[in-house]
Coordinates of C-alpha atoms in Angstrom, one line a residue:
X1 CA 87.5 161.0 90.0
X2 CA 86.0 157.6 90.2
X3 CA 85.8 156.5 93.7
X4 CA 87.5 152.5 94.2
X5 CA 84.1 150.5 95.2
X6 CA 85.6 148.1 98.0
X7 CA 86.2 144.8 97.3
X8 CA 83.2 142.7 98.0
X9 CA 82.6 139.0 99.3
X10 CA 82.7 137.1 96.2
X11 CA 86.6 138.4 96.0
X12 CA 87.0 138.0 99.3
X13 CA 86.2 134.2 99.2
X14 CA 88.4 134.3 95.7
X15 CA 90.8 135.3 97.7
X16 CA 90.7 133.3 100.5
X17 CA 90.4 130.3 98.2
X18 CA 93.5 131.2 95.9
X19 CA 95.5 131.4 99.9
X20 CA 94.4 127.6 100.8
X21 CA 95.3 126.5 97.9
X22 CA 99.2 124.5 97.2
X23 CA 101.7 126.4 96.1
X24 CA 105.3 125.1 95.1
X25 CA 108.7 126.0 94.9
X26 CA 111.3 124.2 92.5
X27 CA 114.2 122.8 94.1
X28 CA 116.1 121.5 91.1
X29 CA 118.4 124.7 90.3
X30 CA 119.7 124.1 94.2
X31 CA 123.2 122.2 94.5
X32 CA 122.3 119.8 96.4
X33 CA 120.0 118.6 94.0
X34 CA 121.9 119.3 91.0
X35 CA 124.3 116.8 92.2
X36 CA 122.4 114.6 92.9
X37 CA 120.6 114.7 89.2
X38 CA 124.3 114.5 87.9
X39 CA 124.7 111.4 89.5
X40 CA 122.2 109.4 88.6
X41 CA 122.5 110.8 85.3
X42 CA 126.1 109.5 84.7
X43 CA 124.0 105.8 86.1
X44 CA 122.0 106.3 82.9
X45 CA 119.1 107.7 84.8
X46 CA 117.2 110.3 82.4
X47 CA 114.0 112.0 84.2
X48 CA 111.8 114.7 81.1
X49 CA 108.5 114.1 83.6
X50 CA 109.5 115.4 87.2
X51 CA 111.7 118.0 89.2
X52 CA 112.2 118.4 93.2
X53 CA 110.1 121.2 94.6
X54 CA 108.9 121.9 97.9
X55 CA 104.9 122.3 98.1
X56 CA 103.1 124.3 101.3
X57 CA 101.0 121.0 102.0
X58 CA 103.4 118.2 102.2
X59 CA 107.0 119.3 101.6
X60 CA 109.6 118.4 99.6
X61 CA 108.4 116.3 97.0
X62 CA 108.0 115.9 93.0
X63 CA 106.4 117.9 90.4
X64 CA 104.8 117.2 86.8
X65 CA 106.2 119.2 84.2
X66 CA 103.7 117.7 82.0
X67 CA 100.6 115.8 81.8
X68 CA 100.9 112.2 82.7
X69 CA 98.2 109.9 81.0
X70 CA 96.9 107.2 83.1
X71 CA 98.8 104.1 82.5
X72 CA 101.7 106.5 81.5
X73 CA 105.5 105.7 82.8
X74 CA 106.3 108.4 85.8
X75 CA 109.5 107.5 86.5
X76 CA 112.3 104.7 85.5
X77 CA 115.1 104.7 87.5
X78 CA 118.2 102.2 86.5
X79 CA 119.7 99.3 88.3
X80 CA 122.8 101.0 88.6
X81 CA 121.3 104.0 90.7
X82 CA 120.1 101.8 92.8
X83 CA 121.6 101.4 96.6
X84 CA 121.1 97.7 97.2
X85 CA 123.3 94.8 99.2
X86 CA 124.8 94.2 95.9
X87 CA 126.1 97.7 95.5
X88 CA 127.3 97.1 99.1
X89 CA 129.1 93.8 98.7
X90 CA 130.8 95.3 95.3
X91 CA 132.0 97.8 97.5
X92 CA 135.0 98.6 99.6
X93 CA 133.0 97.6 102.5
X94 CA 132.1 93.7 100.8
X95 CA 134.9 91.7 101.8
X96 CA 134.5 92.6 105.4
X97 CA 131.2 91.3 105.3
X98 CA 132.0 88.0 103.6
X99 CA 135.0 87.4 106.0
X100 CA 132.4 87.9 108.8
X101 CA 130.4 85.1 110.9
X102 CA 127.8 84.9 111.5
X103 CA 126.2 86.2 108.4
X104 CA 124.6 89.9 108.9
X105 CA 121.3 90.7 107.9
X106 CA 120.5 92.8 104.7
X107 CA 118.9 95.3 106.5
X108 CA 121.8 95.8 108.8
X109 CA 124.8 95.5 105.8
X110 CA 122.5 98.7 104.2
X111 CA 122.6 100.6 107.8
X112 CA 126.3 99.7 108.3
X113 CA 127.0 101.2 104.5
X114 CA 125.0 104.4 105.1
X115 CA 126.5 105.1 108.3
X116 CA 129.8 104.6 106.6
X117 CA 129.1 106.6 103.6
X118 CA 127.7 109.7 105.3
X119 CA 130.7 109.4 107.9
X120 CA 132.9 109.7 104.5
X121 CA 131.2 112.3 103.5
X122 CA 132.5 114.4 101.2
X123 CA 134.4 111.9 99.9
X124 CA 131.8 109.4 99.6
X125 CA 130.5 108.1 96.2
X126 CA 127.3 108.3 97.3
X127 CA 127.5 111.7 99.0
X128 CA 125.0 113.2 96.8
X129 CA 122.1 111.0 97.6
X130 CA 124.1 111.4 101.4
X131 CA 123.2 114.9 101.3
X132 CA 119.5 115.1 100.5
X133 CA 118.5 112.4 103.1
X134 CA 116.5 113.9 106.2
X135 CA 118.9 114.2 108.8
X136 CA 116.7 113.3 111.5
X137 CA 113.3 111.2 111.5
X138 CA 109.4 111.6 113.3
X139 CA 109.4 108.0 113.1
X140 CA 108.3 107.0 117.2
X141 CA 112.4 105.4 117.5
X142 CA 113.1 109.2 117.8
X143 CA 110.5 110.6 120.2
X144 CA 111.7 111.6 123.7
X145 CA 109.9 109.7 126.5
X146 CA 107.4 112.4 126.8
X147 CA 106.2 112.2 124.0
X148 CA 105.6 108.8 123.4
X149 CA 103.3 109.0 126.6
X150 CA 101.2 111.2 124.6
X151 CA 100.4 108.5 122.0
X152 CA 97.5 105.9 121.8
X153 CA 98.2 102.9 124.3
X154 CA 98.8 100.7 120.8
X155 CA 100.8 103.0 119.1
X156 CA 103.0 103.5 122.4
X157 CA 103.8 99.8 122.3
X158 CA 104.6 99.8 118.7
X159 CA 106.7 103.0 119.6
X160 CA 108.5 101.3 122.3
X161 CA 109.3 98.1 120.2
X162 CA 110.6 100.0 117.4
X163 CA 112.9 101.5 119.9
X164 CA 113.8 98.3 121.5
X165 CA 114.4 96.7 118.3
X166 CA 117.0 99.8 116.8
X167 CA 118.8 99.3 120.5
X168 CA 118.7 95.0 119.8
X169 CA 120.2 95.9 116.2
X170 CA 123.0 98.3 117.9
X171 CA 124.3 96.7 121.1
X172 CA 123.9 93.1 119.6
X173 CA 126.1 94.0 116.7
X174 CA 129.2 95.5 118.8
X175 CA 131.7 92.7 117.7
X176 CA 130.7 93.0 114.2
X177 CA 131.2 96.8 113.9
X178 CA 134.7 96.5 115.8
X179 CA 135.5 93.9 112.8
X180 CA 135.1 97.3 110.5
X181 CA 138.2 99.3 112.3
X182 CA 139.8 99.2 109.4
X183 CA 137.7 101.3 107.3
X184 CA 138.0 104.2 109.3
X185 CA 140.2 105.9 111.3
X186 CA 138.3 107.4 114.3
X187 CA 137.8 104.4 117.2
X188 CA 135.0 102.2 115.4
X189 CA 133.0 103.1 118.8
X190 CA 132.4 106.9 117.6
X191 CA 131.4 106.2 114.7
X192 CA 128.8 103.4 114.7
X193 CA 126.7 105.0 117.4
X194 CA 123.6 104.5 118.6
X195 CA 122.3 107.2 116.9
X196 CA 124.1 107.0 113.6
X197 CA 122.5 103.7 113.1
X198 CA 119.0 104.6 114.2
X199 CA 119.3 107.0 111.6
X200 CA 120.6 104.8 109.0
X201 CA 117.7 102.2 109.7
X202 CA 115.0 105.1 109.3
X203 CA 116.4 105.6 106.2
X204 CA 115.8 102.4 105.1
X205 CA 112.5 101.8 107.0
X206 CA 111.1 104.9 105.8
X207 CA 112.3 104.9 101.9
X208 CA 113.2 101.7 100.4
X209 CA 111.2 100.6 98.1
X210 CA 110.2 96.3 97.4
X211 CA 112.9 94.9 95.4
X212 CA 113.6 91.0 95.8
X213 CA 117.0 89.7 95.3
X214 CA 118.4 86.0 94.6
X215 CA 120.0 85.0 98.0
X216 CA 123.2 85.9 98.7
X217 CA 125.8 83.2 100.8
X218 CA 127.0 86.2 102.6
X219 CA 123.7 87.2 104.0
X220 CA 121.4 85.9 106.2
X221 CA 117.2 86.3 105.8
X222 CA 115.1 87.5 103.5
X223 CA 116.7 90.9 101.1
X224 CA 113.7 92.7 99.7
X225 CA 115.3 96.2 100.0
X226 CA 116.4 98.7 97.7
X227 CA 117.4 102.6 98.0
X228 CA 116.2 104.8 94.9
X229 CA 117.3 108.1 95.2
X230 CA 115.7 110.7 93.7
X231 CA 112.4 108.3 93.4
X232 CA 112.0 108.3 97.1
X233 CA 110.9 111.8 97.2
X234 CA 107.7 110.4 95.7
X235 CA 105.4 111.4 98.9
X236 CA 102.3 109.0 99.6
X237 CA 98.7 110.0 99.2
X238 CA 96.3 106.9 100.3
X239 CA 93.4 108.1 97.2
X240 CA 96.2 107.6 94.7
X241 CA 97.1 103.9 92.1
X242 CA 100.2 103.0 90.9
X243 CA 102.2 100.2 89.5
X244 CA 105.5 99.5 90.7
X245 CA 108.2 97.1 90.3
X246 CA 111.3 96.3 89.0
X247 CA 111.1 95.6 85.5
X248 CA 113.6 92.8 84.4
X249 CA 113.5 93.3 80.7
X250 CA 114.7 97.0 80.7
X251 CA 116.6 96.7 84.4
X252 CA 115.1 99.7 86.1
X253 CA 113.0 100.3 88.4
X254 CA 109.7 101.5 87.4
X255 CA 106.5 103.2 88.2
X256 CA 103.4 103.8 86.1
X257 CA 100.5 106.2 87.3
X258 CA 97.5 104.4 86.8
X259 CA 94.8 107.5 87.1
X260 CA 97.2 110.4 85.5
X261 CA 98.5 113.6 87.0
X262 CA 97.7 117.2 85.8
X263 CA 100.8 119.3 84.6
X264 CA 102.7 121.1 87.3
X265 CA 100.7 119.0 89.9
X266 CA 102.8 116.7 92.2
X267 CA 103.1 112.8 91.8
X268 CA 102.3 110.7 94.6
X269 CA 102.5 107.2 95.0
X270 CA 100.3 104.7 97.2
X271 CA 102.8 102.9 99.9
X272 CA 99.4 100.7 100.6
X273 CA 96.2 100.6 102.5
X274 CA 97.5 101.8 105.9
X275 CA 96.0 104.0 108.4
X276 CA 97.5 106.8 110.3
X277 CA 98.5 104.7 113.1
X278 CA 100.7 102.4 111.0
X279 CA 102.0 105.1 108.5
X280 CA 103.4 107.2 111.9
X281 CA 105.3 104.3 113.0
X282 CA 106.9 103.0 109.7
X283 CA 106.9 106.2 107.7
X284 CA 106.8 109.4 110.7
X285 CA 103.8 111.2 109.5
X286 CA 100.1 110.8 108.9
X287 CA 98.0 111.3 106.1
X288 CA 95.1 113.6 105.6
X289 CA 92.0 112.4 104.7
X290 CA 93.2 109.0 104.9
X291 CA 90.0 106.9 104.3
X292 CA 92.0 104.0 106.0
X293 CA 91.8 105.7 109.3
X294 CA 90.4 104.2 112.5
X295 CA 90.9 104.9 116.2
X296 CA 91.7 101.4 117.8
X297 CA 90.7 100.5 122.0
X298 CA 92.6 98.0 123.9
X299 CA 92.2 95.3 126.4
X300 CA 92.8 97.8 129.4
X301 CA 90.1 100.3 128.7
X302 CA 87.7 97.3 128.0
X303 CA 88.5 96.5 131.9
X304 CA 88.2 99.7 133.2
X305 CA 84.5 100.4 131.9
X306 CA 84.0 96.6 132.6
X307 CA 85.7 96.5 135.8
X308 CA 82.1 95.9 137.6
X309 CA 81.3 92.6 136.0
X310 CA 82.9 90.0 138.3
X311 CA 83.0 87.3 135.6
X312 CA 84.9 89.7 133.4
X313 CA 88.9 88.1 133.6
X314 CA 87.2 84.5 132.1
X315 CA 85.5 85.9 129.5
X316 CA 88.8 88.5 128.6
X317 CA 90.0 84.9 128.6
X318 CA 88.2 83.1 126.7
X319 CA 88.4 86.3 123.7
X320 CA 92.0 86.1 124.1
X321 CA 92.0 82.4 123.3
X322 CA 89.9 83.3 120.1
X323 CA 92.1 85.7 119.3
X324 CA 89.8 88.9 119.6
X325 CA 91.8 91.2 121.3
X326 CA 93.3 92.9 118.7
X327 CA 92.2 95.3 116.3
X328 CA 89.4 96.4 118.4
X329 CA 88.6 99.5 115.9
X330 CA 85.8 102.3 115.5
X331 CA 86.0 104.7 112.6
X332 CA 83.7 107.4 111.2
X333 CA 81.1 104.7 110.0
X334 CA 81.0 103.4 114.0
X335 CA 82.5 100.5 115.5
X336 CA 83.9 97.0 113.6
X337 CA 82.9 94.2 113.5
X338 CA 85.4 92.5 115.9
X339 CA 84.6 95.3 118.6
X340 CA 80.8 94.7 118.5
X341 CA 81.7 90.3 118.3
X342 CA 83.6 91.4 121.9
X343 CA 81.0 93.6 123.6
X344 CA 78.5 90.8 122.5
X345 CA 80.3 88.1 124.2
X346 CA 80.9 90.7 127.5
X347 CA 77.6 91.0 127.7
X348 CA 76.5 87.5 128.1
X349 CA 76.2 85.5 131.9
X350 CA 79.0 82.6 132.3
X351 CA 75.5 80.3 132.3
X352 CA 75.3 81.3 128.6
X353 CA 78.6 80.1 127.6
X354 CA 77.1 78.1 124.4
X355 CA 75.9 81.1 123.4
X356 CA 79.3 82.7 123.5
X357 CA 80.2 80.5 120.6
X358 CA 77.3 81.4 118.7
X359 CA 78.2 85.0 118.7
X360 CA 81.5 84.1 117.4
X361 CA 80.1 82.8 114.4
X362 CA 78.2 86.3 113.9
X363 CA 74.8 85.7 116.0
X364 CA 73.1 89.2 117.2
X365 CA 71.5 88.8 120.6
X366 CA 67.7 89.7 122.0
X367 CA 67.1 93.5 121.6
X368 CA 67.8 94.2 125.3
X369 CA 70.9 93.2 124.6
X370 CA 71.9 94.6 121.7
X371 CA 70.6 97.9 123.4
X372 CA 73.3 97.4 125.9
X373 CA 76.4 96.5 123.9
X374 CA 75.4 99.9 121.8
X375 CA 75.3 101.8 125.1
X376 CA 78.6 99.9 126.3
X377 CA 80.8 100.8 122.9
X378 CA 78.9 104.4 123.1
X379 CA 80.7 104.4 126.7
X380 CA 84.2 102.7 125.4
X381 CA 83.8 105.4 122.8
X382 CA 83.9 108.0 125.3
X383 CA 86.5 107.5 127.7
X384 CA 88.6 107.2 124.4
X385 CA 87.4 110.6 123.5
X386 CA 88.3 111.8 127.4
X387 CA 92.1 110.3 126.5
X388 CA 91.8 112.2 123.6
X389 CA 91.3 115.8 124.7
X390 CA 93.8 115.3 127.2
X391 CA 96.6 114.4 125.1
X392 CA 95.8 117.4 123.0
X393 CA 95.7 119.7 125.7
X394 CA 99.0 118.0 126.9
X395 CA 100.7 118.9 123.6
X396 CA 99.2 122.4 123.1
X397 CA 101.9 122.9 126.5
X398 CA 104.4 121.4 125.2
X399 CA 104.5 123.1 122.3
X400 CA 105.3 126.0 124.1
X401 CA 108.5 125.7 125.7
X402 CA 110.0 122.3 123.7
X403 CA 113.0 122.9 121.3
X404 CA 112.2 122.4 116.8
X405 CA 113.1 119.0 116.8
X406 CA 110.4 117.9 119.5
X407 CA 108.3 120.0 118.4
X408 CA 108.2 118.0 114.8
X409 CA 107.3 115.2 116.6
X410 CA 104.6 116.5 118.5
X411 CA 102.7 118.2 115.7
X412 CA 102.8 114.5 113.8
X413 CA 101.3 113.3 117.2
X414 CA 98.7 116.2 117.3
X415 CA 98.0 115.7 114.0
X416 CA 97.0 111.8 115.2
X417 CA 95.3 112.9 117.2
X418 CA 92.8 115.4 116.1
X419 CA 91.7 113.0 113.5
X420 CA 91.2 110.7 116.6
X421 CA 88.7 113.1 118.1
X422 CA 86.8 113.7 114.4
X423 CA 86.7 109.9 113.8
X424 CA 85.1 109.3 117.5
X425 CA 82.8 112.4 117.0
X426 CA 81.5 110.6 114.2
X427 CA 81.1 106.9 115.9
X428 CA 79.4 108.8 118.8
X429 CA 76.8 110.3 116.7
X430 CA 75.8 107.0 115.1
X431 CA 75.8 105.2 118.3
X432 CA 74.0 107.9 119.2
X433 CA 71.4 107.7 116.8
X434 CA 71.0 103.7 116.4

C-alpha cells in the first residue's frame, strides 16, 4: 500500500489562504427578508442584480449574482419604496404635524414616524423594513461613559455632542410628542422615550441616503433625507465609485457602479472621503484600509509638551485667531501641513512676531529650526502613541468582563485604535529618518 506523503507547505499556505479569504451566506430565503422583498415589490421595486447575504468580513450586506459592467445600473429603487417626510405627512401621522406649531424639523417628523411604526409593530405598514433595521447602534450616542473615555480627545467631544444633541432633540420636544396621545394608547411618555428616539435618529443618521425635496409649509429647515430599504444594506468601502441620485425622469432612486463588480462578489458603495474618525461617529464603524485615515492632536497635548515655553498661551493665541487649531493631523506619510505651519510658529521668539506671519503664508525656517520642529512633532507623535497603548490595554480589560452589547462598541473603538498606532508607527519612522 501506498503510504499518504503529508501534506507539504505549498498546501499549507493554499490552505491558509482559502481560510482568510470572504465567504458568504445568503439571506434572501429568510422571512424577514422575504417580506421585506414582497414589499417593495408590490412598490414596483424589481432587483435581477443583488440578494442579502451575510459575508465573514463586514456583515450583512449585498451580493452580485452577476457581473456588473462599469457604468452598469446596480440598483433602482422607486419613489414609492421610499420612506421620506412625504410618505410621513400622507400618513396617519400628517395631520398632527400640520396642526402643530412650531413647525418640526424633517429629521425629527422621520424619528417621530419610526418610533411610531416599530411601536405598531406588527401591524405597521412598514413593519417589514421595521424588522430588518439594527436594533441597536455603535454610533458614540450609544457608548456607556466608559467607553467614550477610551476614545481620542476629538472624537470624545464629537461623542459627547452627538449625545447632547439626541438628549436636545428628546427633552426639547416633550410638548410636541404629548400632542401625539392620540395615536397610541399607552401614555405618550412610554413610548417616545429617550431611547426609542435615539434609535430612530441612528437610523436616519446612519442610512438615509441624499435626496432633496421642494419645501414643505409644514416643516421647518432644510429636508435632504430619504429611507431606502433594502438599498441601505449597501455597506461602504472608501476604494470604491459610484453614482447616485435620484433620477427624475424614471422616479427612482438610482445607483450606477462606475468600476464594476465580479459575480457573486458584494457591492459597496462610497458614502465619501471620510476617515475612520468621522465614519465612527456618523456611521458606528471604521473602515479597513481606509486611505483617508489620519490620527488627529489637539490643543491640550500641544501644551503639555510645550508647557516649558513661557510665551506659549500668546502664541496658542495668536493660532487660534488664524484659525489653526483644528485638524492638526499626522498620517502614514507624516505630519500635515497645518501641524508643521503650528510647530513653526511655536517655535519662534515673541521678538519674531513678523516672522510668525511669514510662516503662515508657508515660509520654512533656518535649518536649526526646522531640526527642532521635526524633533517637537517626533515628540507630539509620541505621547500620542503613549495614549494609544493605553487605551488598548484599557479595552483588552474590558473586554473581559463587559456584557455583548459593550463589547460591540469597544471592538469599533479598538479597531480605531490599532490603526492609530500603525498610522503613528509610520509618521515616527519618517520623522525619524528626515
Amino acid at each position: 500500500m501506498k503510504k499518504r506523503r503529508r501534506p507539504g507547505r505549498v498546501a499549507r499556505k493554499r490552505r491558509r489562504k482559502c481560510g482568510m479569504r470572504v465567504q458568504s451566506v445568503s439571506l434572501c430565503h429568510q422571512a424577514s427578508y422575504v417580506r421585506l422583498i414582497r414589499f417593495l415589490k408590490q412598490r414596483g421595486f424589481a432587483s435581477t442584480i443583488l440578494l442579502p447575504a451575510q459575508f465573514t468580513d463586514t456583515g450583512r450586506g449585498l451580493q452580485t449574482l452577476k457581473t456588473v459592467k462599469p457604468g452598469q445600473l446596480l440598483i433602482s429603487l422607486p419613489q414609492a419604496c421610499l420612506l421620506t417626510t412625504t410618505t410621513v405627512l400622507n400618513s396617519y401621522l400628517g395631520p398632527l404635524i400640520k396642526g402643530w406649531m412650531p413647525h418640526p424639523s424633517p429629521l425629527l417628523v422621520l424619528c417621530v414616524f419610526l418610533v411610531l411604526e416599530r411601536h405598531r409593530v406588527p401591524l405597521s405598514e412598514w413593519y417589514p423594513y421595521i424588522d430588518v433595521l439594527p436594533t441597536t447602534y455603535t454610533c458614540p450616542v450609544y457608548f456607556a461613559d466608559d467607553v467614550i473615555a477610551l476614545l481620542p480627545k476629538v472624537v470624545q467631544r464629537h461623542a459627547l455632542e452627538q449625545r447632547a444633541s439626541v438628549q436636545e432633540l428628546h427633552s426639547s420636544n416633550q410638548d410636541f410628542f404629548r400632542w401625539l396621545q392620540p395615536l397610541v394608547i399607552e401614555p405618550v411618555e412610554e413610548v417616545f422615550t429617550y431611547e426609542a428616539l435615539r434609535w430612530a435618529w441612528c437610523t436616519v443618521n446612519t442610512r438615509s441616503v441624499f435626496m432633496a425635496h421642494s419645501p414643505s409649509q409644514f416643516l421647518s429647515g432644510q429636508d435632504v433625507c430619504a429611507l431606502a430599504p433594502f438599498l441601505d444594506l449597501l455597506n461602504h468601502r472608501p476604494d470604491v465609485q459610484v453614482s447616485a441620485n435620484f433620477n427624475s425622469d424614471t422616479r427612482c432612486y438610482e445607483i450606477h457602479s462606475v468600476s464594476g463588480i465580479d459575480r457573486y462578489q458584494q457591492a459597496f458603495i462610497n458614502y465619501g472621503s471620510h476617515d475612520n474618525q468621522r465614519l465612527l461617529v456618523e456611521y458606528g464603524f471604521v473602515a479597513t484600509n481606509n486611505p483617508h485615515s489620519v490620527v488627529y492632536l489637539d490643543k491640550d497635548i500641544l501644551c503639555k509638551v510645550l508647557q516649558g515655553d513661557s510665551n506659549l498661551q500668546q502664541k496658542i493665541k495668536f493660532l487660534s485667531q488664524n484659525e489653526l487649531l483644528s485638524n492638526l493631523t499626522l498620517s502614514s506619510e507624516g505630519p500635515g501641513w497645518r501641524l508643521q505651519t503650528v510647530v513653526r510658529v511655536l517655535s519662534l521668539p515673541q521678538t519674531q512676531f513678523g516672522l510668525w506671519k511669514a510662516v503662515l503664508l508657508g515660509q520654512r525656517l533656518c535649518e536649526e529650526k526646522e531640526r527642532w520642529c521635526t524633533q517637537t512633532i517626533r515628540t507630539l507623535c509620541v505621547h500620542r502613541l503613549q495614549d494609544t497603548d493605553t487605551a488598548l490595554e484599557k479595552i483588552s480589560k474590558l473586554q473581559q468582563q463587559c456584557d455583548a452589547s459593550v463589547t460591540e462598541q469597544l471592538d469599533v473603538v479598538m479597531a480605531l485604535r490599532q490603526e492609530e498606532r500603525i498610522i503613528l508607527g509610520k509618521c515616527l519612522e519618517i520623522l525619524t529618518d528626515s
